[in-house]
PDB file of C-alpha atoms in Angstrom:
ATOM      1  CA  UNK I1213      46.252  -5.800  -9.954  1.00 50.00           C
ATOM      2  CA  UNK I1214      43.641  -9.024 -10.564  1.00 49.00           C
ATOM      3  CA  UNK I1215      39.934  -8.829 -11.468  1.00 52.00           C
ATOM      4  CA  UNK I1216      39.231 -11.728  -9.841  1.00 50.00           C
ATOM      5  CA  UNK I1217      36.721 -11.017  -7.422  1.00 49.00           C
ATOM      6  CA  UNK I1218      38.190 -12.143  -3.395  1.00 50.00           C
ATOM      7  CA  UNK I1219      37.091 -14.876  -1.757  1.00 50.00           C
ATOM      8  CA  UNK I1220      35.683 -12.427   0.646  1.00 51.00           C
ATOM      9  CA  UNK I1221      32.683 -11.647  -1.574  1.00 52.00           C
ATOM     10  CA  UNK I1222      29.551 -13.334  -1.775  1.00 53.00           C
ATOM     11  CA  UNK I1223      27.925 -13.961  -5.070  1.00 58.00           C
ATOM     12  CA  UNK I1224      24.073 -13.690  -5.293  1.00 60.00           C
ATOM     13  CA  UNK I1225      23.906 -16.853  -6.858  1.00 67.00           C
ATOM     14  CA  UNK I1226      25.743 -18.781  -4.412  1.00 73.00           C
ATOM     15  CA  UNK I1227      23.568 -20.302  -0.948  1.00 74.00           C
ATOM     16  CA  UNK I1228      24.662 -18.280   2.611  1.00 74.00           C
ATOM     17  CA  UNK I1229      27.231 -19.283   4.501  1.00 78.00           C
ATOM     18  CA  UNK I1230      26.040 -21.281   8.099  1.00 78.00           C
ATOM     19  CA  UNK I1231      24.570 -19.099  10.333  1.00 74.00           C
ATOM     20  CA  UNK I1232      23.965 -16.365   7.720  1.00 76.00           C
ATOM     21  CA  UNK I1233      21.060 -14.833   7.849  1.00 73.00           C
ATOM     22  CA  UNK I1234      19.161 -14.053   3.962  1.00 73.00           C
ATOM     23  CA  UNK I1235      17.692 -10.173   3.923  1.00 70.00           C
ATOM     24  CA  UNK I1236      14.279 -12.300   3.754  1.00 71.00           C
ATOM     25  CA  UNK I1237      14.519 -13.943   6.785  1.00 75.00           C
ATOM     26  CA  UNK I1238      12.674 -13.443  10.130  1.00 75.00           C
ATOM     27  CA  UNK I1239      14.261 -11.332  12.424  1.00 75.00           C
ATOM     28  CA  UNK I1240      15.199 -13.612  15.429  1.00 76.00           C
ATOM     29  CA  UNK I1241      12.302 -13.571  18.126  1.00 77.00           C
ATOM     30  CA  UNK I1242      12.409 -10.728  20.891  1.00 74.00           C
ATOM     31  CA  UNK I1243      14.727  -8.516  17.914  1.00 75.00           C
ATOM     32  CA  UNK I1244      12.562  -5.243  17.190  1.00 70.00           C
ATOM     33  CA  UNK I1245      12.006  -4.668  13.768  1.00 68.00           C
ATOM     34  CA  UNK I1246      14.488  -1.941  12.688  1.00 69.00           C
ATOM     35  CA  UNK I1247      12.728   1.410  12.282  1.00 66.00           C
ATOM     36  CA  UNK I1248      10.677   0.596  15.500  1.00 59.00           C
ATOM     37  CA  UNK I1249      11.414   2.543  18.659  1.00 59.00           C
ATOM     38  CA  UNK I1250      10.182   0.823  21.165  1.00 63.00           C
ATOM     39  CA  UNK I1251       6.448   2.376  21.765  1.00 67.00           C
ATOM     40  CA  UNK I1252       4.759   3.033  18.820  1.00 69.00           C
ATOM     41  CA  UNK I1253       2.609   5.743  19.249  1.00 74.00           C
ATOM     42  CA  UNK I1254      -0.222   7.260  16.297  1.00 79.00           C
ATOM     43  CA  UNK I1255      -1.488  10.410  16.923  1.00 79.00           C
ATOM     44  CA  UNK I1256      -5.099  10.577  17.748  1.00 77.00           C
ATOM     45  CA  UNK I1257      -7.068  11.432  14.341  1.00 89.00           C
ATOM     46  CA  UNK I1258      -4.013  10.513  11.780  1.00 92.00           C
ATOM     47  CA  UNK I1259      -5.307   7.696  10.326  1.00 92.00           C
ATOM     48  CA  UNK I1260      -8.042   8.894  10.423  1.00 94.00           C
ATOM     49  CA  UNK I1261      -7.105  12.133   8.700  1.00 95.00           C
ATOM     50  CA  UNK I1262      -4.924   9.864   6.281  1.00 94.00           C
ATOM     51  CA  UNK I1263      -8.360   8.177   5.361  1.00 95.00           C
ATOM     52  CA  UNK I1264     -10.205  11.494   4.281  1.00 95.00           C
ATOM     53  CA  UNK I1265      -7.065  12.398   2.083  1.00 95.00           C
ATOM     54  CA  UNK I1266      -7.091   9.253   0.507  1.00 95.00           C
ATOM     55  CA  UNK I1267     -10.910  10.008  -0.416  1.00 96.00           C
ATOM     56  CA  UNK I1268     -10.183  13.104  -1.797  1.00 96.00           C
ATOM     57  CA  UNK I1269      -7.739  11.645  -4.116  1.00 96.00           C
ATOM     58  CA  UNK I1270     -10.323   8.723  -5.013  1.00 95.00           C
ATOM     59  CA  UNK I1271     -13.061  11.750  -6.001  1.00 95.00           C
ATOM     60  CA  UNK I1272     -10.204  13.732  -8.052  1.00 95.00           C
ATOM     61  CA  UNK I1273      -9.569  10.356  -9.675  1.00 94.00           C
ATOM     62  CA  UNK I1274     -12.609   9.310 -11.195  1.00 92.00           C
ATOM     63  CA  UNK I1275     -14.052  11.668 -12.685  1.00 92.00           C
ATOM     64  CA  UNK I1276     -10.609  13.045 -14.865  1.00 92.00           C
ATOM     65  CA  UNK I1277     -10.341   8.948 -15.566  1.00 91.00           C
ATOM     66  CA  UNK I1278     -14.158   8.533 -16.539  1.00 89.00           C
ATOM     67  CA  UNK I1279     -13.610  11.404 -19.181  1.00 92.00           C
ATOM     68  CA  UNK I1280     -11.727   9.438 -21.421  1.00 91.00           C
ATOM     69  CA  UNK I1281     -14.036   7.346 -22.553  1.00 91.00           C
ATOM     70  CA  UNK I1282     -16.726   9.862 -24.565  1.00 93.00           C
ATOM     71  CA  UNK I1283     -13.279  10.550 -26.958  1.00 94.00           C
ATOM     72  CA  UNK I1284     -12.068   7.846 -27.660  1.00 93.00           C
ATOM     73  CA  UNK I1285     -15.585   6.121 -28.246  1.00 91.00           C
ATOM     74  CA  UNK I1286     -15.613   8.929 -30.749  1.00 94.00           C
ATOM     75  CA  UNK I1287     -12.207   8.903 -32.365  1.00 94.00           C
ATOM     76  CA  UNK I1288     -12.481   4.790 -32.574  1.00 91.00           C
ATOM     77  CA  UNK I1289     -15.245   5.315 -34.048  1.00 91.00           C
ATOM     78  CA  UNK I1290     -14.213   7.767 -36.518  1.00 93.00           C
ATOM     79  CA  UNK I1291     -11.372   5.425 -37.646  1.00 92.00           C
ATOM     80  CA  UNK I1292     -13.343   2.831 -38.422  1.00 91.00           C
ATOM     81  CA  UNK I1293     -11.659   0.074 -40.039  1.00 91.00           C
ATOM     82  CA  UNK I1294      -8.478   1.379 -39.181  1.00 92.00           C
ATOM     83  CA  UNK I1295      -5.555  -0.531 -36.966  1.00 92.00           C
ATOM     84  CA  UNK I1296      -5.933   2.230 -34.932  1.00 92.00           C
ATOM     85  CA  UNK I1297      -9.869   2.202 -34.425  1.00 93.00           C
ATOM     86  CA  UNK I1298      -8.734  -1.394 -32.103  1.00 93.00           C
ATOM     87  CA  UNK I1299      -5.670  -0.311 -30.941  1.00 94.00           C
ATOM     88  CA  UNK I1300      -7.699   2.896 -29.365  1.00 93.00           C
ATOM     89  CA  UNK I1301     -10.392   0.377 -28.139  1.00 93.00           C
ATOM     90  CA  UNK I1302      -8.117  -2.306 -26.681  1.00 94.00           C
ATOM     91  CA  UNK I1303      -6.526   0.906 -24.970  1.00 94.00           C
ATOM     92  CA  UNK I1304      -9.031   2.548 -23.876  1.00 94.00           C
ATOM     93  CA  UNK I1305     -10.292  -1.077 -22.083  1.00 95.00           C
ATOM     94  CA  UNK I1306      -6.947  -1.190 -20.616  1.00 95.00           C
ATOM     95  CA  UNK I1307      -7.695   2.061 -19.250  1.00 94.00           C
ATOM     96  CA  UNK I1308     -10.593   1.441 -17.577  1.00 94.00           C
ATOM     97  CA  UNK I1309      -9.166  -1.601 -16.526  1.00 94.00           C
ATOM     98  CA  UNK I1310      -6.289   0.275 -14.448  1.00 95.00           C
ATOM     99  CA  UNK I1311      -8.507   2.852 -13.530  1.00 94.00           C
ATOM    100  CA  UNK I1312     -11.212   0.488 -11.923  1.00 95.00           C
ATOM    101  CA  UNK I1313      -8.081  -0.360  -9.865  1.00 95.00           C
ATOM    102  CA  UNK I1314      -6.612   2.095  -8.928  1.00 95.00           C
ATOM    103  CA  UNK I1315     -10.154   3.146  -7.611  1.00 95.00           C
ATOM    104  CA  UNK I1316     -10.446   0.082  -5.540  1.00 95.00           C
ATOM    105  CA  UNK I1317      -7.078   0.322  -4.265  1.00 96.00           C
ATOM    106  CA  UNK I1318      -7.922   3.807  -3.183  1.00 95.00           C
ATOM    107  CA  UNK I1319     -11.129   2.994  -1.840  1.00 95.00           C
ATOM    108  CA  UNK I1320      -9.531   0.213   0.161  1.00 96.00           C
ATOM    109  CA  UNK I1321      -6.608   1.700   1.421  1.00 96.00           C
ATOM    110  CA  UNK I1322      -9.228   4.946   2.888  1.00 95.00           C
ATOM    111  CA  UNK I1323     -11.279   2.126   4.770  1.00 95.00           C
ATOM    112  CA  UNK I1324      -7.671   0.247   5.839  1.00 94.00           C
ATOM    113  CA  UNK I1325      -7.274   3.004   7.384  1.00 94.00           C
ATOM    114  CA  UNK I1326     -10.061   3.673   9.239  1.00 94.00           C
ATOM    115  CA  UNK I1327     -10.530   0.199  10.425  1.00 93.00           C
ATOM    116  CA  UNK I1328      -7.049   0.803  11.705  1.00 91.00           C
ATOM    117  CA  UNK I1329      -7.984   3.752  13.264  1.00 91.00           C
ATOM    118  CA  UNK I1330     -10.970   2.125  15.578  1.00 91.00           C
ATOM    119  CA  UNK I1331      -8.616  -1.519  15.996  1.00 91.00           C
ATOM    120  CA  UNK I1332      -6.102   1.430  17.709  1.00 88.00           C
ATOM    121  CA  UNK I1333      -8.425   3.476  19.160  1.00 87.00           C
ATOM    122  CA  UNK I1334     -10.012   0.331  20.804  1.00 89.00           C
ATOM    123  CA  UNK I1335      -6.933  -1.693  21.773  1.00 86.00           C
ATOM    124  CA  UNK I1336      -5.412   1.779  23.729  1.00 83.00           C
ATOM    125  CA  UNK I1337      -8.917   1.882  25.723  1.00 87.00           C
ATOM    126  CA  UNK I1338      -8.836  -1.431  26.539  1.00 89.00           C
ATOM    127  CA  UNK I1339      -5.685  -1.658  27.641  1.00 86.00           C
ATOM    128  CA  UNK I1340      -6.426   1.919  29.664  1.00 86.00           C
ATOM    129  CA  UNK I1341      -9.122  -0.135  31.558  1.00 87.00           C
ATOM    130  CA  UNK I1342      -7.398  -3.120  32.308  1.00 85.00           C
ATOM    131  CA  UNK I1343      -4.444  -0.401  33.813  1.00 84.00           C
ATOM    132  CA  UNK I1344      -6.917   1.642  35.543  1.00 83.00           C
ATOM    133  CA  UNK I1345      -8.067  -2.194  37.238  1.00 80.00           C
ATOM    134  CA  UNK I1346      -4.514  -2.726  38.089  1.00 78.00           C
ATOM    135  CA  UNK I1347      -4.298   0.915  39.341  1.00 75.00           C
ATOM    136  CA  UNK I1348      -6.810   1.145  41.726  1.00 73.00           C
ATOM    137  CA  UNK I1349      -5.647  -2.818  43.145  1.00 68.00           C
ATOM    138  CA  UNK I1350      -2.846  -0.644  45.159  1.00 58.00           C
TER     139      UNK I1350
END
């Protein structure tokens, strides 16, 4: 039995043969993206509800994330002169930076969901108005 790869196997290090498509290449025009049917319909209120959930997660995260500061600062003070104090202060600084980033992302997610809801609703209403005008021409 041979341990060499078959000639049909494509090594990830080799360029693709002519005409082959890589995983990051855009789809040809007119080819729908995988996972989407002919029409994507978003039920009214779903995006606004999701934004509310993101707000709730942000609110639930904010308090506990901020509650770390006081005990960590106190512990670092009691360990003054030890390497552990500096490590604790560095860890606290990193935690606060990461918590701030997470809170920023949660706020952006909520804002984006609301903006998407308004844009989607506006587009749907605009299309309906245009088709209503066309229906009246019959």
